[in-house]
Amino acid sequence: MTLPKTDHDSVPVRTYAVHVLKHILLLICGSFLFALSNPGFIFPRGLGFIAWFAYIPMFVLIRRASFKTVWLYGFVYGVLSYALYVSWLVIFSPVGSIAIEAQYGVLLLLTFVLIKTAYVLFPEKGWLVGYLVFCAYEYAKTIGFAGFSYGVTAYTQWKNPLLIQCADLFGVWGLSALVVFPSAWIAELIRLRASVGRRCVPHAASAAVWFCCLVCAVIYGAAVRKDYSTFSTVKVAAVQHNTDPWVGGMEAYRRDVADLMRLSDEALASDPDIKLVVWPETSVVPSVIRHYTMRPDRSRFELIKQFLTYVDSKNAVFVVGNDHSVMKQDGSDTEDWNAVLVFTPGKNVLPPDPGIYRKIRLVPFTESFPWPEQFPGMYQALLNGDTHLWSQGHEPVVFHEAGMSFSTPICFEDTFGDGCRNMFNNGARALVNLSNDAWSKSLSCQYQHLAMAVFRCVENRIPAVRSTASGQTCIVDPNGKVVAMAKEFTQTWLTGQLPVIPDDVSPTLYDRAGDILGKLFVLMAAAVLAAGCVLRIRSRVHG
């Protein structure tokens, strides 16, 4: 950044330097407030109350910066915010980490420019349009191949039992709008008092509307929560073997299966009425069906046979994560899916013919990369980084076993509302999530994931059980309350009861309308900015 030229007087240079320094401090402060409000490396569960004012520095910075520099501040803010927030990602995939940070640098560069445009086009109401633009950004960043729900503001409130209930109406987008508004309003208050010295409270009407919405959300949250203790239940066991299944070869695979069987035996011995046992994502790495039927490798076949014999000897349904693969028709290679296999002893175990769900929403840059020909360098870097690229599933399968109807979102998938909503609308009345966040070696990563998962229960008013490799293994009720959770980073198991939600239960407003509020934010922001541009052009044309 070039400083303005001066002849002999150094005061303008010093003034400009102070000006830039203030901007940098605002940028750094805003990035840290964003990270602290979410589960992070300092506070693993997050400090959700910070979110209510976390964006004040951001809005103040955009207002102060010029068009020449606001784009740069936006890019740096995006990179720094997400470098702090998802610092754990660099352990798993340095290339993926760089990609995510660069992606959010670009997204927030555009967002900063659009908010600045709103301030210029609408001198009095620009702050409100800028707020609308930011709400649109929150939804827009979750769609498409590179969609990433981590960092959506609503998830900072995952521990607030009253406010999260409105997710069954508008998804997370209504709650995000509630939480972001105070930052935009206070930033405008700061500007007015600094520039024109107003001592009254400006924009009181909009603040009153926001306060009424907040009160309504709290009242709704208190009224809508239901007591599920009278519902019939299914006893479940979630197993956590505290290892990353992909680290090591056959010896590690044998050890993991042995540990999972031992832990399952302990859980089943604690309660013989358990109907469903859940193992984590890809807990059994060798493809069960391929290695049992085709037997290309003797050691893997023996491991799979041992596993199947064990499952067939039990009296509970087993839900197991597996690298499911089949030979391509030309016989040149295999096609692999990150999959869930559902086994019912005495029915579909030996020979293996399980129900299968193939993961639909793949993690960008670590599980999926759609442009290998366009960006061969990045594609090769991902492969060299031991990235496992999968084929994509397409059907939101619903299983009818163990006395209930359930779907099995795999890891990353329960961070998105639309996928779990599709599962509900397809007939699922419970979510059985299989996850592996062990690769992150980070408690904050696991809590970030849990913070999003609880919203899927509220949106659809159905319970969930999560079986994870290292945490957070838990049971969540339809109110979004974590009713039981296993200790992280230990070999353990968790048992509990899931209420059986009737198949004919009325869908929530979110089940019917989906992410319509997020889409409306995008459309309204685009329409208002376009109208502002047209009005500005017309005013210039007419002098």
CSV table of N, CA and C in Angstrom, one decimal, residues 15 141 211 314 351 504 540:
chain,number,residue,atom,x,y,z
A,15,THR,N,-0.5,11.0,9.5
A,15,THR,CA,-2.0,10.9,9.7
A,15,THR,C,-2.5,9.7,8.9
A,141,LYS,N,-22.6,-18.7,1.0
A,141,LYS,CA,-21.4,-19.4,1.2
A,141,LYS,C,-21.6,-20.9,1.4
A,211,PHE,N,-36.0,-6.1,18.4
A,211,PHE,CA,-36.3,-6.5,19.8
A,211,PHE,C,-37.6,-7.3,19.9
A,314,LYS,N,-25.2,-61.5,16.9
A,314,LYS,CA,-25.8,-60.6,17.8
A,314,LYS,C,-27.3,-60.5,17.6
A,351,PRO,N,-24.4,-64.5,3.3
A,351,PRO,CA,-23.5,-63.6,2.7
A,351,PRO,C,-23.9,-62.1,2.8
A,504,ASP,N,-46.3,-40.4,10.4
A,504,ASP,CA,-47.3,-39.5,10.0
A,504,ASP,C,-47.2,-38.1,10.7
A,540,ARG,N,-27.8,11.0,-11.9
A,540,ARG,CA,-26.7,11.6,-12.6
A,540,ARG,C,-27.1,12.0,-14.0
